XYZ file of C-alpha atoms in Angstrom:
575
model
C 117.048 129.635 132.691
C 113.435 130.938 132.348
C 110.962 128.059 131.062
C 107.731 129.156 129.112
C 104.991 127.170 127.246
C 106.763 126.455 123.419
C 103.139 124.353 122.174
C 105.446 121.639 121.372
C 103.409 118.690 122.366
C 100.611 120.211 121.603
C 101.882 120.617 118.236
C 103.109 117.636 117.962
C 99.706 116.185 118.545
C 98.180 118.473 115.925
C 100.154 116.893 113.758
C 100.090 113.529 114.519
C 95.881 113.437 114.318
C 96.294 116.262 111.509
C 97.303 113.958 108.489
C 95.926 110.646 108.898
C 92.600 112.378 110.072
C 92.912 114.451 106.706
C 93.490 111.195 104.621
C 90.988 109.651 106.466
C 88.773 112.920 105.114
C 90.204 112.153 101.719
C 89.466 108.553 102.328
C 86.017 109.120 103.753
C 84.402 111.608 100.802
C 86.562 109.964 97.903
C 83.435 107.492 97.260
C 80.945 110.138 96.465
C 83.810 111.792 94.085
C 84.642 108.110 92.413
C 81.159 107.371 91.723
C 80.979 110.662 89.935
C 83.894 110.017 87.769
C 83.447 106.621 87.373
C 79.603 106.726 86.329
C 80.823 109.844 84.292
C 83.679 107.807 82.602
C 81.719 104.647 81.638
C 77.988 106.014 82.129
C 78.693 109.630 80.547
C 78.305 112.500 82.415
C 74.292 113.052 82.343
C 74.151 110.411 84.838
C 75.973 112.420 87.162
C 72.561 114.321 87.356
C 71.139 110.782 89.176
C 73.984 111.448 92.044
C 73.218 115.461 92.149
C 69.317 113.885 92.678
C 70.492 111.408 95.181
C 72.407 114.101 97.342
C 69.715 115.241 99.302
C 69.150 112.098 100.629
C 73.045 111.554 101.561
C 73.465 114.571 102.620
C 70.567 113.288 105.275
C 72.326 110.580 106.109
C 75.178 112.556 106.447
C 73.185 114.566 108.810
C 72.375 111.542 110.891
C 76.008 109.963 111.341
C 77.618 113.557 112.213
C 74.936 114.423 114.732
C 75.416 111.438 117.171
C 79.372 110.576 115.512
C 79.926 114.232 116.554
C 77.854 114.815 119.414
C 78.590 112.253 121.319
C 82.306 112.076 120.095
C 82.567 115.792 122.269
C 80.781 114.702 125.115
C 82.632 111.430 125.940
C 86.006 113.237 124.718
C 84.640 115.768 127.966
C 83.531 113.197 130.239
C 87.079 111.393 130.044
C 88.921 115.296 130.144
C 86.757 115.224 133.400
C 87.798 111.734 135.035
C 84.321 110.270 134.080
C 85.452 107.083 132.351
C 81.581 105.310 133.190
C 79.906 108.515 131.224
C 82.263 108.025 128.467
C 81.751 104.095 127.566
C 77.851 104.967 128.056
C 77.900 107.550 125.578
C 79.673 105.782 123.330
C 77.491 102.437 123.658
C 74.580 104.688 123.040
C 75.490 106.397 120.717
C 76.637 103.097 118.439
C 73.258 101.338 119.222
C 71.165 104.673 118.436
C 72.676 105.022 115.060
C 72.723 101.222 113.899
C 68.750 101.676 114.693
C 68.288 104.858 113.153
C 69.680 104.002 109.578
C 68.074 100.401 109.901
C 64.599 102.334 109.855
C 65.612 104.566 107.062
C 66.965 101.772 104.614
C 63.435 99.464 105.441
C 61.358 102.337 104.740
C 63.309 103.646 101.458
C 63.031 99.917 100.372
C 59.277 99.472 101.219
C 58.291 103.009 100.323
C 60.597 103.996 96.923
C 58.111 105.667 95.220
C 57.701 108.013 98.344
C 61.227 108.660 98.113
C 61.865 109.255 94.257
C 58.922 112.165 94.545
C 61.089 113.975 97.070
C 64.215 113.295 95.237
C 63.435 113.965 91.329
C 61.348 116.181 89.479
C 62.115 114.885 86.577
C 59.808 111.923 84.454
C 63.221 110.617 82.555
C 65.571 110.757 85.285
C 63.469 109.078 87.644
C 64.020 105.033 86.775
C 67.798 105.802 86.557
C 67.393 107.386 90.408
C 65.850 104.268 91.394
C 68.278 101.473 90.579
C 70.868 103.873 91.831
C 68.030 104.192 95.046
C 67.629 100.325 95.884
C 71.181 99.878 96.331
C 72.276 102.955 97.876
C 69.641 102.344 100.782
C 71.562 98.738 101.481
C 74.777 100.617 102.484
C 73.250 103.390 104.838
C 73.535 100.846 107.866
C 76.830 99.974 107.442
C 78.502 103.518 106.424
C 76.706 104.914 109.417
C 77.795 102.535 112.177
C 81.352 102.661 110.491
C 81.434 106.138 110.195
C 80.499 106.754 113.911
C 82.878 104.068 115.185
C 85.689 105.542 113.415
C 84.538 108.823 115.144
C 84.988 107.001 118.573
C 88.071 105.250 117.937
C 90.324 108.674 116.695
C 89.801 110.331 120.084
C 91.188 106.948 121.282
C 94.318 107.384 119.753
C 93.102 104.913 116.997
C 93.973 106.643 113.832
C 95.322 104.675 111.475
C 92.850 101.667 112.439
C 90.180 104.527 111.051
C 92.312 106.005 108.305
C 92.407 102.052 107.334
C 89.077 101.888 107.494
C 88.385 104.569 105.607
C 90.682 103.298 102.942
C 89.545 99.963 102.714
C 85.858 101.350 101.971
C 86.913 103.657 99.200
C 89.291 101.251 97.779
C 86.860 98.663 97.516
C 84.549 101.045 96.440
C 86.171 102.126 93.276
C 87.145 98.455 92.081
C 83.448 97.115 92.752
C 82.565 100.240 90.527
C 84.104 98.936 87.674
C 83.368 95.378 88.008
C 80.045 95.680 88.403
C 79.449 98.227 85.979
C 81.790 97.129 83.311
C 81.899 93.252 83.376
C 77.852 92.713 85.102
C 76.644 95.573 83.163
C 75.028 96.716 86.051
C 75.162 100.394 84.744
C 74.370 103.091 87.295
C 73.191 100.373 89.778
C 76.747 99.066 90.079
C 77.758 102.042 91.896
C 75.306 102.222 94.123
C 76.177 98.396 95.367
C 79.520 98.809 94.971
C 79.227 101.624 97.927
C 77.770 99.329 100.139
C 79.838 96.088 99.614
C 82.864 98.694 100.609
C 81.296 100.057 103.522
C 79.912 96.402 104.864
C 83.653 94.781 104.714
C 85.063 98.092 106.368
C 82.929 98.093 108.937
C 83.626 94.728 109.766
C 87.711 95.879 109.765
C 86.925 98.179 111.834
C 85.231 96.219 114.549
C 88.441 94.795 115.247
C 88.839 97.859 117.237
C 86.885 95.664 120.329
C 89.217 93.115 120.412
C 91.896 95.346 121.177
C 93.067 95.931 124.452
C 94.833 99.022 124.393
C 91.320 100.684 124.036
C 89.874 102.518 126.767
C 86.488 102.797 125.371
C 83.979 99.950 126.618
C 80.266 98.544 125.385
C 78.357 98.544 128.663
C 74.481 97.715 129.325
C 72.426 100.903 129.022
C 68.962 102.245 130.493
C 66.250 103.254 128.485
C 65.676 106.132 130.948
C 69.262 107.516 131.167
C 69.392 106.949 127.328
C 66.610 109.302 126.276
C 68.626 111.918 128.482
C 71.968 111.451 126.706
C 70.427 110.864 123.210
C 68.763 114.738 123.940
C 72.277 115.601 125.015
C 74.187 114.448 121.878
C 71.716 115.783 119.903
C 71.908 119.121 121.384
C 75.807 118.939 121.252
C 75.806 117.251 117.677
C 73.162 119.497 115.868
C 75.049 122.198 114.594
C 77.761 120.441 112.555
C 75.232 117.999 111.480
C 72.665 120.696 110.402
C 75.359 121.206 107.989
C 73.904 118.292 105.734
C 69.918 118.797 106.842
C 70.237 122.339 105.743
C 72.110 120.776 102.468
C 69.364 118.764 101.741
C 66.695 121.327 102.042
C 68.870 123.608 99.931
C 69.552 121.299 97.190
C 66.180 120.328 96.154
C 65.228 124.019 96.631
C 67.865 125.218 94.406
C 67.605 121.954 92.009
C 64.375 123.580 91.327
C 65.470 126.863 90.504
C 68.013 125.869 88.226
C 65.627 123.482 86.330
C 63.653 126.358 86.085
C 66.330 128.691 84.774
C 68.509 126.364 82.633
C 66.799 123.477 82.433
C 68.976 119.971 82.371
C 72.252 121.667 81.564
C 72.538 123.835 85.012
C 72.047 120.573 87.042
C 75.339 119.205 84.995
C 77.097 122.359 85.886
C 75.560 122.789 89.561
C 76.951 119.049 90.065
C 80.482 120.682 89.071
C 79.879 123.084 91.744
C 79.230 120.902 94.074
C 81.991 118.294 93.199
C 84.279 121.277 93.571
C 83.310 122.200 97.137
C 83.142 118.685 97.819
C 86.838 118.468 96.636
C 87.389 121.788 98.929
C 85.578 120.768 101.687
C 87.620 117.216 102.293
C 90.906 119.115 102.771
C 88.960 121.311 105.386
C 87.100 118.557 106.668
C 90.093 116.864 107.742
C 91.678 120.230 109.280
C 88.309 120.851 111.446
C 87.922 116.793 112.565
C 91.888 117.219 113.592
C 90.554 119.821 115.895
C 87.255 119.379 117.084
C 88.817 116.501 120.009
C 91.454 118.819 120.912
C 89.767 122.058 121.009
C 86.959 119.918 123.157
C 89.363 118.639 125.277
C 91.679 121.899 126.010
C 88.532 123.814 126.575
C 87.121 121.626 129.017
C 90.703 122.182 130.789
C 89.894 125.871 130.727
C 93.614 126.129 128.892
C 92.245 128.935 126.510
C 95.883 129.471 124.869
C 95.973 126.286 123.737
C 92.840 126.108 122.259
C 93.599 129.754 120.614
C 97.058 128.218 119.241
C 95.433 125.303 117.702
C 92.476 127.124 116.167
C 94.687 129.764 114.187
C 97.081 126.543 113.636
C 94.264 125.463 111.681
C 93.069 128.591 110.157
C 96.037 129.026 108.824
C 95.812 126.066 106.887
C 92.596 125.924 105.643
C 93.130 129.407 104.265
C 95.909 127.987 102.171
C 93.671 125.506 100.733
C 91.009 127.691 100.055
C 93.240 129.981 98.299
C 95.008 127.564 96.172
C 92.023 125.903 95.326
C 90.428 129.477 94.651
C 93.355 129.899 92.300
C 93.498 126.671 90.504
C 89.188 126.538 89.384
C 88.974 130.462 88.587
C 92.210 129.608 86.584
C 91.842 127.070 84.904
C 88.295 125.493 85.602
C 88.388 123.034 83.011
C 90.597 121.054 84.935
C 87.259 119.788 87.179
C 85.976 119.116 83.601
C 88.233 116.755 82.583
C 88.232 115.032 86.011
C 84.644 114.324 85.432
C 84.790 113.789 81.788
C 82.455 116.882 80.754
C 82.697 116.569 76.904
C 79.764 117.385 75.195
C 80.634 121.010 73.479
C 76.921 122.365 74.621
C 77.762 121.775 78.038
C 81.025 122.972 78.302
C 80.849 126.521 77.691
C 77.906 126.770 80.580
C 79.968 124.520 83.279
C 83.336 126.554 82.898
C 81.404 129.821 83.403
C 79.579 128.236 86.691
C 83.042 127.016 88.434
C 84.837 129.796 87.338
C 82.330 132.236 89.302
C 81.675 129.913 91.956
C 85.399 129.377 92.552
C 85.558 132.840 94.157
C 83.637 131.577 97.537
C 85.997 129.282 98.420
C 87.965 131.089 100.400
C 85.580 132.195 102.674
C 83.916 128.605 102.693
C 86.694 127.150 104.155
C 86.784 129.884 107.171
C 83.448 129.526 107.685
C 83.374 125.772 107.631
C 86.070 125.029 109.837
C 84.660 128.007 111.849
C 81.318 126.171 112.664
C 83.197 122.979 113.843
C 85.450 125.385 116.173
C 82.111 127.028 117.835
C 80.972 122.825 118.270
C 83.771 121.974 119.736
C 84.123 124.939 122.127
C 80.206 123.748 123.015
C 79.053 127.136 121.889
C 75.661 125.916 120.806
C 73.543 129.047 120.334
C 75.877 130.780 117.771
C 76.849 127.358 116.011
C 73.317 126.696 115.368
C 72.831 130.082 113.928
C 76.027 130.441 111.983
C 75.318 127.263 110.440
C 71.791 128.220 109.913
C 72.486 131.455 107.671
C 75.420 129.950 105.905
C 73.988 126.270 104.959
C 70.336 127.659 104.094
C 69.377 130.981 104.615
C 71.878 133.080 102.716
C 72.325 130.474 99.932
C 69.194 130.088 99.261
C 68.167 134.215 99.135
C 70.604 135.045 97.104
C 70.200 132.269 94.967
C 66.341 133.702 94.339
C 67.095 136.993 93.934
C 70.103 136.991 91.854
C 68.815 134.123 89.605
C 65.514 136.611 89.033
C 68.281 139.613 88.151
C 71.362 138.054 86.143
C 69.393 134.613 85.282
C 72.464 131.698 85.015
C 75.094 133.735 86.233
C 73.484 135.371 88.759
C 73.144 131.534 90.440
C 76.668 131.188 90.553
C 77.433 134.865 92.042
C 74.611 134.364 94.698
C 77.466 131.583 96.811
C 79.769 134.069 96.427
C 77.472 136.622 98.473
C 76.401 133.958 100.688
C 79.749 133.218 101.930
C 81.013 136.764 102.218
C 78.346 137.801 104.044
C 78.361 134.546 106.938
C 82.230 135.595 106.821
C 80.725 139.144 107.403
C 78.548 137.995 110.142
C 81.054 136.255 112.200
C 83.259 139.589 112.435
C 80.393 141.614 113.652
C 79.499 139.321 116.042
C 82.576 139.018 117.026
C 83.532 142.463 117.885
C 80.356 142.541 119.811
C 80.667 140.266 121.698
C 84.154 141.487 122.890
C 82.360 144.997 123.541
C 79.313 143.384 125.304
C 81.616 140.981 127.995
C 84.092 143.924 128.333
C 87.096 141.882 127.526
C 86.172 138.451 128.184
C 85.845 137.549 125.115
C 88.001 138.156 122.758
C 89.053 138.230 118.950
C 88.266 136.023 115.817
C 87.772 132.868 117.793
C 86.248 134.523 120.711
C 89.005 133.485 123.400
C 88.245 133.309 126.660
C 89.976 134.709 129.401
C 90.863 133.402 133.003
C 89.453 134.805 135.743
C 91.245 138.062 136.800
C 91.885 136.346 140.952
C 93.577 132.823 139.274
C 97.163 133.224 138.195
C 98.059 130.964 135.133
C 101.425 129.880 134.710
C 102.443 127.636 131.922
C 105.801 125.492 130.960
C 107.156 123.355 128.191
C 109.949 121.268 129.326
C 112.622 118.779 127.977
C 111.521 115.725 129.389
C 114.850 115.040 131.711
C 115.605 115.408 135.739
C 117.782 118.331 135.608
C 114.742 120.604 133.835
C 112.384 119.107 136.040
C 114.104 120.562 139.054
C 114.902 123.620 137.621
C 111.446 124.513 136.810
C 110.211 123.299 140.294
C 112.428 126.251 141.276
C 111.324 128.767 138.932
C 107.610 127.892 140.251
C 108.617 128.097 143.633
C 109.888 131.987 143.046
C 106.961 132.909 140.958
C 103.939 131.730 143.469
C 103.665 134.912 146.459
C 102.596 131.842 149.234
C 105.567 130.757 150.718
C 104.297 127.483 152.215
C 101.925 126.497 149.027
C 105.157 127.333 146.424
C 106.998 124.411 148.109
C 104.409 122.272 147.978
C 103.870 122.745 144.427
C 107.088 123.176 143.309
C 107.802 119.616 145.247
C 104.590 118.068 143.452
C 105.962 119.058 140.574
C 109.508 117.597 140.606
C 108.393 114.440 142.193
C 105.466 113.780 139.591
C 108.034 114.317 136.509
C 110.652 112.522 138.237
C 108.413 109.493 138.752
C 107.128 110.059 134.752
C 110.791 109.731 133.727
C 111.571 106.449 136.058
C 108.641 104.945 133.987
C 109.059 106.058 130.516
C 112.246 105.037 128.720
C 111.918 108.157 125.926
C 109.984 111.367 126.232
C 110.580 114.409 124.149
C 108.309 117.060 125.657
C 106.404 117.604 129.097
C 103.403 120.330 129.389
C 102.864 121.884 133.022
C 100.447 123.984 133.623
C 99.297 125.673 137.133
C 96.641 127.252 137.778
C 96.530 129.751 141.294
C 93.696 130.803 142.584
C 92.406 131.992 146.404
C 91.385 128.580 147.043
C 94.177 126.153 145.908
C 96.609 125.631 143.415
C 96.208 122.888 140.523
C 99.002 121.455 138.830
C 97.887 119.815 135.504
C 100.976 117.891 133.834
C 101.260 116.429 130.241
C 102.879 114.049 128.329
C 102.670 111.186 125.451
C 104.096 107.316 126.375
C 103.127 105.896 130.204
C 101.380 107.626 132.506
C 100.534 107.402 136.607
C 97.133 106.617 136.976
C 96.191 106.601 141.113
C 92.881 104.508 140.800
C 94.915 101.281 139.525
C 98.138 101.705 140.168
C 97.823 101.866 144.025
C 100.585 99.934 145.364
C 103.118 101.261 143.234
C 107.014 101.381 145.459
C 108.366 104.354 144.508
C 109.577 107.449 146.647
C 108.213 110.238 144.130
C 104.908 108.749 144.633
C 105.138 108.455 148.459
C 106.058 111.792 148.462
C 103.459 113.126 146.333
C 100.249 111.463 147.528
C 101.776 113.172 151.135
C 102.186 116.793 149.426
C 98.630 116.459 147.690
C 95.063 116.765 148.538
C 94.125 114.982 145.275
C 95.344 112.881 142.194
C 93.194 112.694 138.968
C 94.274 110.913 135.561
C 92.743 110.640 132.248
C 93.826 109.502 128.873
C 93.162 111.496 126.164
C 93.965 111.602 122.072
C 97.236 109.498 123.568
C 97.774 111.967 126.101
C 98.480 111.070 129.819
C 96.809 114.271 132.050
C 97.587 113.939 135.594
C 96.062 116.985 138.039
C 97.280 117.578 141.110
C 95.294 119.475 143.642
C 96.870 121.279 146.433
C 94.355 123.279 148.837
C 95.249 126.007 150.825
């Protein structure tokens, strides 16, 4: 019987993070998207242009919660892949405190300074009062949705995903029926959805914080430094900055193109840009869930150097997010009055303007889903220098110069066309650079998702495995014939048996077991992976087993971390 690697577990886990983390997506951008209905069912749909004003500043916001949610979300994911539980809880304390502070500045200032505000966000005389009672409220819930938002960040990589899917859903929910009661039976109007927001987001975030009262959870709130803080806070910056320049470049390119449009088609092309945007909002949850399912994996595998995983998981994904953007693709260039009637769009000199702008929009989605989940990929994988610059061109560069050009040439239409080109050509980009960079490291690097390759003097072999004795053993065998030292194959093929022998004493029911080894001139590393119970050396020291015994005498060193509910145990063996 030859054993190889089958991504079973890994699989598995894709899946098991994949759909509550897309619900949670769902969940998490569903409030924007109810607003918009609901102020367009009982409001009428010119007061969607108030929430199309607004976006800049939550697309700011959004900025703020995915730089240090996502940041530091990949750096204590790393720290724990490398045994550094104390860096992990510090990052994660930090990076709660730092973005409680942050948004408590932003909402004192908004409410102190309005008027500041309201000239950045609307250029318009008539629109402005409506953008202010929307404003005052909107400001109240920034605290809460970002310390929620972050925390629910934390607690996924800790295997807590339907406490944040729950979260997620209690916000929304709440959301939607604080909508309507404040705007229907307090005839609050447009104000009524800004509060509603926030009294959703202050009672999930409260849920939610029953995540430290649990003690299954491995993350910890420990006292920080000021010193060591400014440090890490320049580290998850760094780390978070590319994903989260995703909603600074927004911003910028909203009230830039805002302006064009007023310019071009006056009030009617903000109505119809709003459809645009509640279409690749619609998009972008279904990819946004896809790319959050593998940003903690991809940063975890990589940081394992196990580059076929990483490669599985990230066409895994691109296969999916390629379905969505071409049934999504099919549905608005098809029928693009169906994101009219979701959003009530009645009035006949609208209609004929908005169904020509999603119709011709429609086309980019495709590519906006590749390049979107794309740009989370190169985050995860740490790849800062390209991230930054892929998400440069595609959130504000191209978008922006070909919305200036083409709206000069073809006028309305030409605004539309002009994210078509944008995305193409970031799509464009990416394959150039991609091939390039494959020419330029002669190899090292390699395809789409720029896989890298183990060094040419270590020897990689990897296993899938029933989890039961008998394919234990045999696979200790099939190690010990494939390794060329005589004296380290026994070792490690005795490591190996004993360590899943002492796995399956302790676990009841296992499916799947992932064993890697890794062979190089120095030693030979044995990393070993499973879901359910795991051996952990540092506290479970006087544990009376034989396995064990045997094991700590075979090896040189034991590590263990817990990871997305994964127990990784390495075993070093020196030669």
């Amino acid at each position: 019987m030859q054993y190889e690697r089958r991504y079973t577990l890994l699989n598995s886990k894709f899946k098991e993070l994949f759909f509550p983390t897309l619900l949670a997506a769902i969940a998490g951008n569903f409030a924007i998207l109810a607003d918009a209905f609901i102020i367009s069912a009982l409001l009428g749909p010119m007061n969607l242009s108030v929430i199309q004003s607004i976006e800049p500043l939550a697309q700011f916001i959004n900025m703020i919660y995915w730089l240090i949610g996502f940041g530091g979300t990949i750096l204590s994911t790393s720290a724990k892949a490398n045994f550094n539980d104390e860096t992990a809880n510090y990052i994660f304390t930090l990076s709660l405190i730092s973005v409680t502070v942050i948004s408590l500045l932003i909402m004192v200032l908004g409410l102190l300074f309005p008027d500041s505000f309201l000239e950045i966000l609307c250029n318009s005389s008539h629109l402005r009062p409506l953008v202010y009672e929307y404003l005052k409220y909107y400001l109240l819930a920034i605290p809460f949705m970002c310390y929620f938002i972050v925390l629910a960040y934390f607690i996924k990589t800790d295997n807590f995903v339907q406490l944040q899917f729950r979260g997620f859903l209690i916000a929304n929910i709440l959301n939607v029926v604080f909508d309507v009661i404040l705007i229907e039976c307090f005839n609050m109007g447009i104000s009524g959805a800004a509060l509603g927001m926030a009294l959703g987001y202050i009672i999930a975030a409260i849920y939610t914080s029953t995540y430290f009262f649990n003690p299954k959870r491995t993350l910890k709130l420990i006292k920080i430094e000021f010193s060591k803080s400014m440090k890490w806070m320049m580290k998850i910056c760094k780390t978070g900055f590319s994903s989260s320049s995703i909603a600074l470049y927004q911003s910028i390119k909203l009230v830039i193109v805002n302006s064009i449009i007023l310019g071009v088609i006056a009030d009617v092309g903000l109505v119809a840009f709003n459809m645009c945007c509640n279409t690749s909002l619609l998009v972008s949850i279904f990819i946004f869930g896809t790319a959050q399912s593998i940003l903690p994996i991809v940063a975890v595998y990589y940081q394992e150097k196990d580059y076929n995983g990483v490669e599985y998981v990230a066409r895994k994904s691109l296969k999916i997010v390629m379905a969505f953007g071409i049934f999504f693709t099919a549905l608005f260039t098809i029928f693009p009055q169906t994101i009219l009637c979701v959003f009530s769009v009645s009035d006949p000199s609208h209609i004929p303007s908005v169904m020509d702008a999603v119709r011709i929009f429609s086309f980019c989605l495709l590519a906006f889903s590749i390049n979107f989940l794309y740009m989370f990929y190169l985050q995860s994988i740490q790849n800062i220098k390209l991230s930054n610059i892929v998400t440069l061109l595609n959130g504000l560069i191209f978008p922006v110069a070909f919305v200036f050009i083409f709206s000069i040439i073809w006028k309305a239409n030409g605004i539309w066309f002009a994210f078509v080109a944008s995305e193409m050509a970031t799509l464009i980009f990416i394959y150039l650079y991609s091939k390039y960079l494959t020419r330029k490291t002669n190899g090292q690097y390699s395809g789409f998702f720029l896989k890298k390759h183990n060094d040419e003097n270590e020897e990689i072999l990897e296993y899938t495995i029933h989890a039961n004795k008998n394919d234990a053993i045999y696979l200790s065998r099939q190690v010990h014939e494939f390794l060329p030292d005589e004296k380290v194959s026994k070792l490690v093929s005795s490591a190996i048996r004993e360590m899943i022998c002492y796995i399956l004493d302790i676990n009841d029911k296992l499916d799947w077991i992932d064993v890697i080894v890794r062979d190089n001139d120095e030693s030979t590393i044995i990393s070993i992976k499973h879901s359910g119970i795991g051996y952990n050396p540092k506290e479970n020291k006087d544990l009376n087993s034989e396995h064990i015994d045997r094991l700590l005498s075979i090896s040189d060193n034991i590590e263990y971390s817990q990871i997305l509910g994964l127990n990784n145990t390495v075993i070093t063996i020196k030669k």
